[in-house]
Coordinates of N, CA and C in Angstrom, one line a residue:
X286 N 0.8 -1.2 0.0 CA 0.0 0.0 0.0 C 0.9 1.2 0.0
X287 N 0.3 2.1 -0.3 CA 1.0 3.6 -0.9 C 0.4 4.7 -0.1
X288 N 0.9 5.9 0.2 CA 0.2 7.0 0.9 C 0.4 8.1 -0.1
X289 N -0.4 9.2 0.2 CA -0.6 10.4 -0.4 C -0.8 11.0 0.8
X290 N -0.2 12.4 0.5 CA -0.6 13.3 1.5 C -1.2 15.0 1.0
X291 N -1.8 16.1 1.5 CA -1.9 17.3 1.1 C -2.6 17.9 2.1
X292 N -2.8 19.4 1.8 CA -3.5 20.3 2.5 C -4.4 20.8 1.6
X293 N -5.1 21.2 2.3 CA -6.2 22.5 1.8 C -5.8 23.6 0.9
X294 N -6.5 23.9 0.2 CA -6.0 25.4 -0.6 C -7.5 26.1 -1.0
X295 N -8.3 25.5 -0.3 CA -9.9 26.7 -0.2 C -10.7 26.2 0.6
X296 N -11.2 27.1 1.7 CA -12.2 27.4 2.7 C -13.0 28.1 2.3
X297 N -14.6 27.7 2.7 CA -15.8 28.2 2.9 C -16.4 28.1 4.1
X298 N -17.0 28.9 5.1 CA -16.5 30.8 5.2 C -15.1 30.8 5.4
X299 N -14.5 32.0 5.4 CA -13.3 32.6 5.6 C -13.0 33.1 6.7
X300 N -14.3 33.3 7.8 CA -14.2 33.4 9.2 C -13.1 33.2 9.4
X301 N -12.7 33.6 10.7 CA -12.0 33.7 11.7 C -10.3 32.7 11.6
X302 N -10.1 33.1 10.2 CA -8.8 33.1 9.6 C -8.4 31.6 9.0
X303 N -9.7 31.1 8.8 CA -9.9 29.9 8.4 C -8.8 29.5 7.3
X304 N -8.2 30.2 6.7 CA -7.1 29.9 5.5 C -6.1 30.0 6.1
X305 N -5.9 30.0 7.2 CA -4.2 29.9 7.9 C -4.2 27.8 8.3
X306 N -5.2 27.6 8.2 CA -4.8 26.2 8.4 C -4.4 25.5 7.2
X307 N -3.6 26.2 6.2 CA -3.4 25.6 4.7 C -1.6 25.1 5.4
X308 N -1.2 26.0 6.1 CA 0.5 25.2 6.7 C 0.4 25.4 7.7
X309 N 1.7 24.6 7.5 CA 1.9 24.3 9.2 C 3.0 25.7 9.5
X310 N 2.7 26.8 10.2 CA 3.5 27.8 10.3 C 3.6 28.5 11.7
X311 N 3.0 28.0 12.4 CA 2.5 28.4 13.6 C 1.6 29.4 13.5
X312 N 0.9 29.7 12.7 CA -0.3 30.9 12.5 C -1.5 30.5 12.6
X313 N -2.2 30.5 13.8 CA -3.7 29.7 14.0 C -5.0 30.3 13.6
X314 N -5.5 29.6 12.7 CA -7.2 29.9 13.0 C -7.6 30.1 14.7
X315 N -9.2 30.6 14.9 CA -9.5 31.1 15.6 C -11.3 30.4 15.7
X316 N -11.5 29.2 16.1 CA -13.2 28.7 16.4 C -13.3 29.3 17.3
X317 N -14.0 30.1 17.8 CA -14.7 30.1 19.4 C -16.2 29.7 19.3
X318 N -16.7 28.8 19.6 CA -18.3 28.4 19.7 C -19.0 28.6 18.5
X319 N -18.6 28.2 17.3 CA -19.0 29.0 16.0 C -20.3 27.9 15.8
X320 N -21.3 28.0 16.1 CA -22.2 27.4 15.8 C -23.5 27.4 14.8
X321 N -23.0 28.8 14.0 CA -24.0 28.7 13.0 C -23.4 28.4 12.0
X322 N -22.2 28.6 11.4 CA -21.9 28.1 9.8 C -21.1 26.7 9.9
X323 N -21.0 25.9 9.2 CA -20.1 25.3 9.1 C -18.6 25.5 8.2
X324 N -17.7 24.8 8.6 CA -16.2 25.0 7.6 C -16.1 24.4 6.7
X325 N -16.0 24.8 5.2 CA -16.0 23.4 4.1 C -14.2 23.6 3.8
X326 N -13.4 23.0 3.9 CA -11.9 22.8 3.3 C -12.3 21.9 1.7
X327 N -11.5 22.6 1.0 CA -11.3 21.8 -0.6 C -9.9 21.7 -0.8
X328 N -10.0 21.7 -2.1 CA -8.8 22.1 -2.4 C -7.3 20.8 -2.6
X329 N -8.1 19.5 -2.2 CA -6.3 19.2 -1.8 C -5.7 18.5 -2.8
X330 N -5.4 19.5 -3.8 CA -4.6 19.3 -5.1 C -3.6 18.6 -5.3
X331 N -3.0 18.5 -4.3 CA -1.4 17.6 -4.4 C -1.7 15.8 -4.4
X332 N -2.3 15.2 -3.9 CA -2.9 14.3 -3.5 C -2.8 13.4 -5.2
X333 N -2.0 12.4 -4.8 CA -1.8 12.1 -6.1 C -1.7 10.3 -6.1
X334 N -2.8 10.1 -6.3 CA -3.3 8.8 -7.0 C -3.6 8.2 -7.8
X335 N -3.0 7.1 -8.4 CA -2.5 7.1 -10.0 C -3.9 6.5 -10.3
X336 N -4.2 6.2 -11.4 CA -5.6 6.0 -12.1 C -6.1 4.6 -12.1
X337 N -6.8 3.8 -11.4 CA -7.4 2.7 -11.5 C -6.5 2.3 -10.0
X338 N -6.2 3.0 -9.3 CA -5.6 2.4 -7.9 C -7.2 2.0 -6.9
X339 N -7.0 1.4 -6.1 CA -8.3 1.3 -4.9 C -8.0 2.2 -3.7
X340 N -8.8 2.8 -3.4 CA -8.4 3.3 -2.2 C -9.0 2.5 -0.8
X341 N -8.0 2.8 -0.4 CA -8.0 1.8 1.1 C -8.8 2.2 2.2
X342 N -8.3 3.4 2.2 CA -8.7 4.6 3.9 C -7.9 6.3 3.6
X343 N -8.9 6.6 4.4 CA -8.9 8.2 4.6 C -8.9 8.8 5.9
X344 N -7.4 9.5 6.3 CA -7.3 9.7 7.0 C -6.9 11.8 7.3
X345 N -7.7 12.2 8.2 CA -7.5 13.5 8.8 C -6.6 13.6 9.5
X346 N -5.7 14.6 9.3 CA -4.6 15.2 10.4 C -4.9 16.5 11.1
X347 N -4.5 16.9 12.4 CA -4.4 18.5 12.2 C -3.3 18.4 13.4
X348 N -2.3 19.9 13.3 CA -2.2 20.2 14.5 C -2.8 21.4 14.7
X349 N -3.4 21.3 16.0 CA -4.1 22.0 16.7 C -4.1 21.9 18.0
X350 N -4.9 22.9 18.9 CA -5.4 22.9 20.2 C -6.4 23.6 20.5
X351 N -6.9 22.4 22.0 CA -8.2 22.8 21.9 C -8.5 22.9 23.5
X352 N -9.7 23.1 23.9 CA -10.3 22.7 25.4 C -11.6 22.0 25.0
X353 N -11.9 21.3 24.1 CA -13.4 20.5 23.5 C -12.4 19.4 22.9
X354 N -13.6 18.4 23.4 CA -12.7 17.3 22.2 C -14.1 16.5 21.4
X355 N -14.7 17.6 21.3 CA -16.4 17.1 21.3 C -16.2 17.4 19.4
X356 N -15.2 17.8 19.3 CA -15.3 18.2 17.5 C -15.6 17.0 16.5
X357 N -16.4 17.3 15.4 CA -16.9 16.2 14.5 C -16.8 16.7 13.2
X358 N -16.2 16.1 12.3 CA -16.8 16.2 10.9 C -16.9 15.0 9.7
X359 N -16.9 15.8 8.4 CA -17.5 14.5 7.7 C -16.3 14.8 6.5
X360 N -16.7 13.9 5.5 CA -16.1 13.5 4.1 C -17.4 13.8 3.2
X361 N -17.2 14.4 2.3 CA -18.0 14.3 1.1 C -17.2 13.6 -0.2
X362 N -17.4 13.4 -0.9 CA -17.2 12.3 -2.2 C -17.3 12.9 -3.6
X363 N -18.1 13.7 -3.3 CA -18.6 14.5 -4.5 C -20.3 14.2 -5.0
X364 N -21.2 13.4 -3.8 CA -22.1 13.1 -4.2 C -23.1 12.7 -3.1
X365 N -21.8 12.0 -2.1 CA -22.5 11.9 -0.2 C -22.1 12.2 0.7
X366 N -22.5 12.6 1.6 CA -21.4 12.9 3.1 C -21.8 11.8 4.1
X367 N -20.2 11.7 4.4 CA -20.2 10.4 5.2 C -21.0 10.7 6.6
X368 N -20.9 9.5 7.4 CA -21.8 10.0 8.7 C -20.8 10.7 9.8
X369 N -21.2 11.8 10.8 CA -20.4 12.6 11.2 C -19.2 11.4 12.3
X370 N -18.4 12.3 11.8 CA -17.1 11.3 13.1 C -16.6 12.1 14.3
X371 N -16.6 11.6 15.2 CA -15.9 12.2 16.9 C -14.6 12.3 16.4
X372 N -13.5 13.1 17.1 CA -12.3 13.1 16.8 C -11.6 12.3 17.8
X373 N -10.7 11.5 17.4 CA -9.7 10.4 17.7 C -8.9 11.3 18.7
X374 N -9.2 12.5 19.4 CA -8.7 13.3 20.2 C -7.6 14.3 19.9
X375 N -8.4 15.7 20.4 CA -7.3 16.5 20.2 C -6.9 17.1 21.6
X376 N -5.9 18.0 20.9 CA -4.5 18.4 22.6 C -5.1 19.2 23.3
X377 N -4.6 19.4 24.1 CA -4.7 20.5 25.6 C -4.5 22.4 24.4
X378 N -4.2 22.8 25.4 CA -4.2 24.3 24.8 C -2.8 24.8 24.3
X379 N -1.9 23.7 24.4 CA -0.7 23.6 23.4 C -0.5 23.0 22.0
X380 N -0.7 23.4 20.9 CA -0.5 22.9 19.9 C 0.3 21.5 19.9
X381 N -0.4 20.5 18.8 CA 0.2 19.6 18.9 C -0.4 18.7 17.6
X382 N 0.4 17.6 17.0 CA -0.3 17.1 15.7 C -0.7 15.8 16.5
X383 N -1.9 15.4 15.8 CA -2.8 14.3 16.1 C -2.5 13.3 14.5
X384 N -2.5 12.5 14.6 CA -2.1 11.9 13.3 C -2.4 10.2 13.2
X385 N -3.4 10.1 12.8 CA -4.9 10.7 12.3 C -5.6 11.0 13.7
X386 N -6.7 12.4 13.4 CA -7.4 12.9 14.4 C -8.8 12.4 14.0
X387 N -8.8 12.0 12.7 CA -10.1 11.1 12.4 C -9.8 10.1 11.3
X388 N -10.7 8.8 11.1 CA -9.8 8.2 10.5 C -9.2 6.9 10.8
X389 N -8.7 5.9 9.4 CA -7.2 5.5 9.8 C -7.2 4.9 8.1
X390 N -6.1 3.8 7.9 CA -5.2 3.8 6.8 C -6.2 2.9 5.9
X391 N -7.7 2.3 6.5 CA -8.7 1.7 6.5 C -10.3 1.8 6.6
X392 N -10.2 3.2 6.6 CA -11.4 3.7 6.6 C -11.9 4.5 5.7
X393 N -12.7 4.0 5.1 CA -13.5 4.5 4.5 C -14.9 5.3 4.4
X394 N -15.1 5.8 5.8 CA -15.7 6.7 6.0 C -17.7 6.3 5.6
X395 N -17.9 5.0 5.3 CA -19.0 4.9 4.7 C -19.1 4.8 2.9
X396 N -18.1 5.1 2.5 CA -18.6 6.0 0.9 C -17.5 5.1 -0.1
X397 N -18.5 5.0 -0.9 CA -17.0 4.8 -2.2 C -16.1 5.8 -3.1
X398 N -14.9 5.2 -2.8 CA -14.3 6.0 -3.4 C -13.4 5.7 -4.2
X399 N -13.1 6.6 -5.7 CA -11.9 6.3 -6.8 C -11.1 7.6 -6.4
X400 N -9.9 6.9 -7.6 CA -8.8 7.8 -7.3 C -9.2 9.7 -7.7
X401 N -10.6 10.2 -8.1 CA -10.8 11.3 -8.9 C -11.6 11.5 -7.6
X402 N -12.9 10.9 -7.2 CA -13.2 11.5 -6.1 C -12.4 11.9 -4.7
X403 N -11.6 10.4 -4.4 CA -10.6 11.0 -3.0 C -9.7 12.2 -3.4
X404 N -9.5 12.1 -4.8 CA -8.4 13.9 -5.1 C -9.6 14.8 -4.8
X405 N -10.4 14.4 -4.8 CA -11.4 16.2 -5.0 C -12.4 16.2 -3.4
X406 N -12.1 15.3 -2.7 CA -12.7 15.2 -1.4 C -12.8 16.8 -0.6
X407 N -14.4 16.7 0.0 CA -14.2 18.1 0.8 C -14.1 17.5 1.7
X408 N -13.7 17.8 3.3 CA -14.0 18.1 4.6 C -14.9 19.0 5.2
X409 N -15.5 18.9 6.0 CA -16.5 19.8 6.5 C -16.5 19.5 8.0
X410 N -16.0 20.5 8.8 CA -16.0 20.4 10.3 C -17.4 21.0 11.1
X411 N -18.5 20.9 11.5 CA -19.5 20.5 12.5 C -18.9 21.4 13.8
X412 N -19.7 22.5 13.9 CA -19.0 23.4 15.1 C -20.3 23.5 16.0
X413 N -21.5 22.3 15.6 CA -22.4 22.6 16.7 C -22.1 22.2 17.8
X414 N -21.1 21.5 18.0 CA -20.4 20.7 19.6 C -19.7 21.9 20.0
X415 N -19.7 22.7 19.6 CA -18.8 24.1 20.2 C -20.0 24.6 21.5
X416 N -19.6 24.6 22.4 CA -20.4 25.0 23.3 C -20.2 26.3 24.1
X417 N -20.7 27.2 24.8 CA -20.0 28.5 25.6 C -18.3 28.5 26.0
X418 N -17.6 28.9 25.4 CA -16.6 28.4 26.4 C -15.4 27.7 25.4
X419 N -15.7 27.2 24.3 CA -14.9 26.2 23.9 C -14.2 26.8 22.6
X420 N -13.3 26.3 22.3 CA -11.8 27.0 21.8 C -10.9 25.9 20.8
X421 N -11.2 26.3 19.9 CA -10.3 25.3 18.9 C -9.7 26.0 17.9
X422 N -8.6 25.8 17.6 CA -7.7 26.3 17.0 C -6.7 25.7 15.7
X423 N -7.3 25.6 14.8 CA -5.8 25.2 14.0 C -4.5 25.5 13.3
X424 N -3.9 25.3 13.1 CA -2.2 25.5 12.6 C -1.8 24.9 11.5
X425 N -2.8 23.7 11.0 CA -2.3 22.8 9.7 C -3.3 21.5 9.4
X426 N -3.9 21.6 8.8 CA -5.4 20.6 8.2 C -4.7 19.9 7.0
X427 N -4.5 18.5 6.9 CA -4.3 18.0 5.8 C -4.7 16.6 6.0
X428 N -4.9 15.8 4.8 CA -5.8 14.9 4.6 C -4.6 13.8 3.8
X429 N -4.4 12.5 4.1 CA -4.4 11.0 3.5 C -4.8 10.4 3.5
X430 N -4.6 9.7 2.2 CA -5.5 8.7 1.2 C -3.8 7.3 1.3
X431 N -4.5 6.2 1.8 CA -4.1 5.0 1.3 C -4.6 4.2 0.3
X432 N -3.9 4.0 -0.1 CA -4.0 3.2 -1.7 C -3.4 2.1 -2.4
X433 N -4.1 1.2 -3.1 CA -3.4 -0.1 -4.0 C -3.3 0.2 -5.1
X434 N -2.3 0.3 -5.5 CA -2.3 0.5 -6.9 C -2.3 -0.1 -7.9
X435 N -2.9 -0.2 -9.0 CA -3.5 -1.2 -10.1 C -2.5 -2.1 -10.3
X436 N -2.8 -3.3 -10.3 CA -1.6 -4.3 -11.4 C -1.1 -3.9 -12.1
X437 N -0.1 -3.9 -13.0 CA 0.5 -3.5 -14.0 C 0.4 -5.0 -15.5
X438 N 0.3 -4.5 -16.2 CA 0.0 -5.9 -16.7 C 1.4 -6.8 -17.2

């Protein structure tokens, strides 16, 4: 099996600096209890899957920090969104990478997927678990895809 890795390179909304989670640079987004919009991440162009491969699992990274570990999101495919996921835990109020924070090298999230859909996958993080009080922050959002790659004949 084979890995791919990438980041984001477009957010929907733009709130609260939501496009700093494209590297890892120490420059954080800013959630505080954001409960009415949700975050859509696209973008992850690099992600490079040769053509007729299987994909295995889909896995979420971030480093971040938080005081909630109530965070959830999903996978879309380009056609379903998967069912929402708990996060596999994130850190205390120190930045820190979780690897995978959702996810693993085996998951497939509910959905099928080829090598054109996992390249064009959105993320969408669920900020109704943000409650009075709670604080999440990220530094670097990126997404892996394991993969088999076709026979060769």
């Amino acid at each position: 099996m084979a890995t791919t890795i990438s980041s984001p390179s477009s957010v929907f909304p733009t709130t609260n600096n939501a496009f700093r989670a494209y590297g890892l640079d120490g420059v954080t987004t800013g959630f505080f209890n954001q409960s009415s919009a949700d975050t859509v991440y696209g973008g992850f162009t690099s992600l490079s899957i040769p053509s007729g491969a299987t994909i295995n699992g889909i896995e979420v990274i971030v480093h971040a920090s938080s005081n909630s570990t109530l965070l959830r999101v999903v996978l879309h495919d380009g056609t379903s969104y998967s069912s929402l996921r708990a996060t596999n835990g994130l850190p205390g109020k120190t930045l820190a990478t979780v690897d995978p924070c959702w996810g693993s090298s085996s998951d497939l999230w509910g959905l099928s997927w080829t090598p054109a859909t996992a390249a064009a996958l959105i993320l969408r993080f669920d900020w109704s678990t943000l409650t009075s009080g709670k604080v999440i922050r990220f530094d670097h959002i990126q997404i892996r895809v394991t993969f088999t790659a076709a026979a060769s004949a």
